[in-house]
CSV table of C-alpha atoms in Angstrom, one decimal:
chain,number,residue,atom,x,y,z
A,1,MET,CA,142.9,79.8,45.4
A,2,ALA,CA,144.0,82.1,48.2
A,3,LYS,CA,140.4,82.9,49.1
A,4,TRP,CA,139.6,79.2,49.2
A,5,ILE,CA,142.5,78.4,51.5
A,6,ALA,CA,141.5,81.3,53.8
A,7,LEU,CA,137.9,80.0,53.9
A,8,ILE,CA,139.0,76.5,54.8
A,9,GLY,CA,141.3,77.8,57.5
A,10,LEU,CA,138.5,79.8,59.1
A,11,VAL,CA,136.3,76.7,59.2
A,12,LEU,CA,139.1,74.7,60.8
A,13,VAL,CA,139.6,77.3,63.5
A,14,ILE,CA,135.8,77.6,64.3
A,15,ASN,CA,135.4,73.9,64.6
A,16,THR,CA,138.5,73.5,66.8
A,17,VAL,CA,137.1,76.1,69.2
A,18,ASN,CA,133.7,74.3,69.3
A,19,ALA,CA,135.1,70.8,69.6
A,20,GLN,CA,134.4,70.4,73.3
A,21,GLU,CA,131.4,68.1,73.9
A,22,GLN,CA,129.5,67.2,77.1
A,23,LEU,CA,130.5,63.6,78.0
A,24,PRO,CA,127.7,61.1,78.7
A,25,GLU,CA,127.7,59.8,82.3
A,26,VAL,CA,126.5,56.5,83.7
A,27,GLN,CA,126.1,55.1,87.2
A,28,VAL,CA,127.3,51.7,88.5
A,29,ILE,CA,124.4,49.7,89.9
A,30,GLU,CA,126.2,46.4,90.6
A,31,PRO,CA,128.7,46.0,93.4
A,32,TYR,CA,131.6,47.1,91.1
A,33,ILE,CA,133.0,47.2,87.6
A,34,GLU,CA,136.6,46.6,86.7
A,35,MET,CA,138.7,49.1,84.8
A,36,ARG,CA,141.7,48.0,82.8
A,37,THR,CA,144.8,49.9,81.5
A,38,GLY,CA,143.9,49.1,77.8
A,39,PRO,CA,141.1,47.9,75.5
A,40,ALA,CA,141.5,44.2,75.9
A,41,ILE,CA,141.1,41.5,78.5
A,42,GLY,CA,144.9,41.0,78.5
A,43,TYR,CA,145.5,44.4,80.1
A,44,PRO,CA,145.7,44.4,83.9
A,45,ILE,CA,142.9,45.6,86.2
A,46,PHE,CA,144.1,48.7,88.0
A,47,TYR,CA,140.9,50.2,89.5
A,48,VAL,CA,137.4,49.1,90.6
A,49,ALA,CA,134.5,51.5,90.3
A,50,GLU,CA,132.1,50.7,93.1
A,51,LYS,CA,128.3,50.7,93.2
A,52,GLY,CA,126.7,54.2,93.1
A,53,GLU,CA,129.8,55.7,91.4
A,54,TRP,CA,129.4,57.9,88.3
A,55,ILE,CA,131.7,57.5,85.3
A,56,SER,CA,132.0,59.5,82.1
A,57,ILE,CA,132.3,57.7,78.8
A,58,LEU,CA,135.1,59.2,76.8
A,59,LYS,CA,135.4,57.0,73.7
A,60,ARG,CA,134.7,53.5,72.2
A,61,ARG,CA,137.0,51.0,70.5
A,62,THR,CA,135.1,47.9,69.2
A,63,SER,CA,133.7,46.3,72.4
A,64,TRP,CA,135.6,48.4,74.9
A,65,PHE,CA,134.9,51.8,76.3
A,66,LYS,CA,137.4,54.3,77.8
A,67,VAL,CA,135.9,55.9,80.9
A,68,ARG,CA,136.8,58.4,83.6
A,69,THR,CA,135.6,58.2,87.2
A,70,GLN,CA,134.8,61.1,89.5
A,71,LYS,CA,138.2,60.6,91.1
A,72,ASP,CA,139.8,61.3,87.7
A,73,LYS,CA,140.8,57.6,87.2
A,74,GLU,CA,140.8,56.8,83.4
A,75,GLY,CA,140.7,53.3,82.1
A,76,TRP,CA,138.9,50.8,79.8
A,77,VAL,CA,135.8,48.7,80.6
A,78,SER,CA,134.2,46.0,78.4
A,79,VAL,CA,130.7,46.3,76.9
A,80,ASP,CA,129.5,43.6,79.4
A,81,GLU,CA,130.8,45.8,82.3
A,82,LEU,CA,129.1,48.8,80.9
A,83,LYS,CA,125.8,47.0,80.9
A,84,LEU,CA,126.0,47.0,84.7
A,85,THR,CA,125.3,50.8,84.7
A,86,VAL,CA,122.3,53.1,84.2
A,87,ASN,CA,122.0,56.5,82.7
A,88,SER,CA,120.9,59.8,84.4
A,89,ALA,CA,117.3,58.8,84.1
A,90,GLY,CA,117.9,55.5,85.9
A,91,GLU,CA,117.4,53.5,82.7
A,92,PRO,CA,119.7,50.6,81.6
A,93,VAL,CA,122.4,51.8,79.2
A,94,GLU,CA,121.6,51.0,75.5
A,95,ILE,CA,124.7,50.1,73.5
A,96,GLU,CA,124.6,50.5,69.7
A,97,ASP,CA,126.5,48.5,67.1
A,98,GLY,CA,130.2,49.2,67.7
A,99,SER,CA,131.5,49.3,64.1
A,100,PHE,CA,130.7,52.8,63.0
A,101,SER,CA,130.8,54.1,66.5
A,102,SER,CA,134.3,52.8,66.8
A,103,TYR,CA,135.2,54.7,63.6
A,104,GLN,CA,133.9,57.9,65.0
A,105,GLN,CA,136.1,57.4,68.1
A,106,ARG,CA,139.2,56.4,66.2
A,107,ASP,CA,142.7,57.8,67.2
A,108,PHE,CA,144.8,56.9,64.1
A,109,GLU,CA,144.2,56.1,60.5
A,110,LEU,CA,146.5,54.6,57.8
A,111,GLY,CA,145.8,54.4,54.1
A,112,ALA,CA,146.9,54.0,50.5
A,113,SER,CA,145.5,55.2,47.3
A,114,GLY,CA,146.1,55.3,43.5
A,115,GLY,CA,145.1,57.9,41.0
A,116,SER,CA,146.2,60.5,38.5
A,117,PHE,CA,148.7,63.3,39.0
A,118,GLU,CA,148.7,65.7,36.0
A,119,GLY,CA,147.6,62.8,33.8
A,120,VAL,CA,150.3,60.4,35.2
A,121,PRO,CA,149.5,57.4,37.4
A,122,SER,CA,150.3,58.1,41.0
A,123,LEU,CA,150.5,56.1,44.3
A,124,SER,CA,150.1,57.6,47.8
A,125,VAL,CA,150.3,56.4,51.4
A,126,TYR,CA,149.4,58.4,54.5
A,127,GLY,CA,149.0,58.4,58.2
A,128,ALA,CA,146.6,60.6,60.2
A,129,TRP,CA,146.1,61.5,63.9
A,130,VAL,CA,142.5,62.2,64.7
A,131,VAL,CA,142.4,65.2,67.0
A,132,THR,CA,138.6,65.6,67.3
A,133,GLU,CA,135.7,64.0,65.4
A,134,ASN,CA,136.0,66.8,62.8
A,135,ILE,CA,139.7,67.6,62.7
A,136,ALA,CA,142.7,65.3,61.8
A,137,ALA,CA,146.4,66.0,61.2
A,138,GLU,CA,147.8,64.0,58.3
A,139,VAL,CA,151.2,63.2,56.7
A,140,SER,CA,151.3,61.8,53.2
A,141,TYR,CA,153.8,60.7,50.6
A,142,SER,CA,153.1,60.3,46.9
A,143,GLN,CA,154.9,59.2,43.8
A,144,ALA,CA,154.0,59.8,40.1
A,145,LEU,CA,156.1,58.2,37.3
A,146,GLY,CA,155.6,59.6,33.8
A,147,ASP,CA,157.3,59.3,30.5
A,148,PHE,CA,159.2,62.5,30.9
A,149,SER,CA,159.7,62.9,34.6
A,150,GLU,CA,159.3,61.4,38.1
A,151,ASN,CA,157.5,63.4,40.8
A,152,ARG,CA,157.8,62.6,44.5
A,153,PHE,CA,156.1,64.8,47.1
A,154,GLY,CA,155.3,64.9,50.8
A,155,ILE,CA,152.5,66.9,52.4
A,156,ILE,CA,151.6,67.8,56.0
A,157,SER,CA,148.0,68.8,56.2
A,158,VAL,CA,144.9,69.3,58.3
A,159,THR,CA,141.6,67.8,57.3
A,160,HIS,CA,138.1,68.8,58.3
A,161,THR,CA,135.2,66.3,58.1
A,162,THR,CA,132.0,68.2,57.7
A,163,PHE,CA,129.5,65.6,59.0
A,164,PRO,CA,131.4,63.0,61.1
A,165,GLU,CA,128.2,61.4,62.1
A,166,TRP,CA,127.4,60.4,58.5
A,167,ARG,CA,128.8,57.2,57.0
A,168,LEU,CA,129.3,59.2,53.7
A,169,SER,CA,130.7,62.6,54.4
A,170,PRO,CA,132.7,65.3,52.5
A,171,TYR,CA,135.9,66.6,53.9
A,172,PHE,CA,138.3,69.4,53.2
A,173,ARG,CA,142.1,69.6,53.3
A,174,LEU,CA,144.6,72.4,53.8
A,175,GLY,CA,148.4,71.8,53.8
A,176,LEU,CA,152.0,72.5,52.9
A,177,GLY,CA,154.6,70.2,51.4
A,178,GLN,CA,157.5,69.8,49.0
A,179,ILE,CA,157.8,68.2,45.6
A,180,LYS,CA,160.9,66.9,43.9
A,181,THR,CA,160.8,66.5,40.1
A,182,THR,CA,163.4,64.4,38.4
A,183,PRO,CA,163.6,64.2,34.6
A,184,ARG,CA,163.9,60.8,32.9
A,185,ALA,CA,167.4,59.8,31.8
A,186,ASN,CA,166.9,60.7,28.2
A,187,LEU,CA,166.0,64.3,29.1
A,188,VAL,CA,169.0,64.9,31.4
A,189,GLN,CA,171.2,65.3,28.4
A,190,SER,CA,168.9,68.0,27.1
A,191,GLY,CA,169.6,70.3,30.0
A,192,GLU,CA,166.7,69.4,32.3
A,193,GLU,CA,167.7,69.2,35.9
A,194,THR,CA,166.2,67.9,39.1
A,195,ARG,CA,164.3,70.6,40.9
A,196,THR,CA,162.6,70.9,44.4
A,197,ASN,CA,159.7,73.2,45.1
A,198,ASP,CA,157.6,74.0,48.1
A,199,LEU,CA,153.8,73.3,47.8
A,200,MET,CA,150.6,74.8,49.0
A,201,VAL,CA,147.7,72.3,49.0
A,202,GLY,CA,144.0,72.6,49.1
A,203,GLY,CA,141.7,69.6,48.6
A,204,ILE,CA,138.2,68.2,48.9
A,205,GLY,CA,137.0,64.6,49.1
A,206,LEU,CA,134.4,62.1,50.1
A,207,ARG,CA,134.9,59.3,52.7
A,208,TYR,CA,132.6,56.3,53.2
A,209,TYR,CA,132.7,54.0,56.1
A,210,LEU,CA,132.6,50.6,54.5
A,211,ALA,CA,132.7,47.9,57.3
A,212,ARG,CA,134.6,46.8,60.4
A,213,ASN,CA,137.9,48.9,60.3
A,214,PHE,CA,137.8,49.9,56.6
A,215,VAL,CA,137.1,53.3,55.0
A,216,VAL,CA,137.0,54.2,51.3
A,217,LYS,CA,138.1,57.7,50.2
A,218,PHE,CA,137.9,59.7,46.9
A,219,GLU,CA,139.8,62.9,46.8
A,220,TYR,CA,140.8,65.8,44.5
A,221,GLN,CA,143.8,68.0,45.4
A,222,ASN,CA,145.0,71.3,43.9
A,223,LEU,CA,148.7,71.8,44.5
A,224,LEU,CA,150.5,75.1,43.9
A,225,ALA,CA,154.2,74.7,43.3
A,226,LEU,CA,156.2,77.8,44.4
A,227,THR,CA,158.8,78.0,41.6
A,228,GLU,CA,161.6,80.5,41.1
A,229,ARG,CA,160.1,81.5,37.8
A,230,ASP,CA,157.7,84.5,37.3
A,231,GLU,CA,154.7,82.3,37.6
A,232,ASN,CA,154.0,79.5,40.0
A,233,GLU,CA,152.9,76.1,38.7
A,234,GLU,CA,149.4,74.8,39.5
A,235,LEU,CA,149.0,71.0,39.6
A,236,GLU,CA,146.1,68.6,40.0
A,237,GLU,CA,145.7,65.2,41.5
A,238,TRP,CA,142.7,62.7,41.7
A,239,LYS,CA,142.9,59.6,43.8
A,240,LEU,CA,140.8,56.7,45.2
A,241,GLY,CA,141.9,54.6,48.1
A,242,PHE,CA,141.3,52.6,51.3
A,243,ALA,CA,142.1,53.2,54.9
A,244,ILE,CA,142.1,51.3,58.1
A,245,PHE,CA,141.7,52.8,61.6
A,246,PHE,CA,142.5,52.0,65.2
């Protein structure tokens, strides 16, 4: 497992270093386009990009685009406003369907899943901050209730999506956490006690962009509980769930 964790860590470092991309630029060809402080018509207009000005497209959220001007003004323009520009070849800007494109440009993700933890039904919830199209930082909390004990564990991890441009793509996870195991009431009398152990986590999964703001995820996790005994405890979890992004 140590070699696997080291390999995933190396991949994360390489992709973080190479995460910088050249931003597409477009030129305003109408008298002006209006830039707002947020991605909706309810946000106020704070700047007007004039004819002939070049703007860089940073990201997309549904029918709104975050842009930056040559004067370092950053704001949001609607898809209709962006149609008033041309690319570097002087051709009208072509705008693709926004659903999957919005997913690729998401900032945050929230999800829930159900599965099996060491043969016991489990439930999990998580939140993720998408750093780049490949890398995300994630916090999760899970609970597994069995006949003999109750397990609750939280994990902080980094995930790496191998092919973010694919609707169906594998991803890898590397993280740390803590697990609390509480014996059922009938076992407390036999000398079993509540125990808390640190965790090292490695995982692999598949995510599929479903539609609109929904994603389906299937994942396997290998958890190593660092116990006070001579041998650490290796645990497994399988889970399937849904996520929304924004």
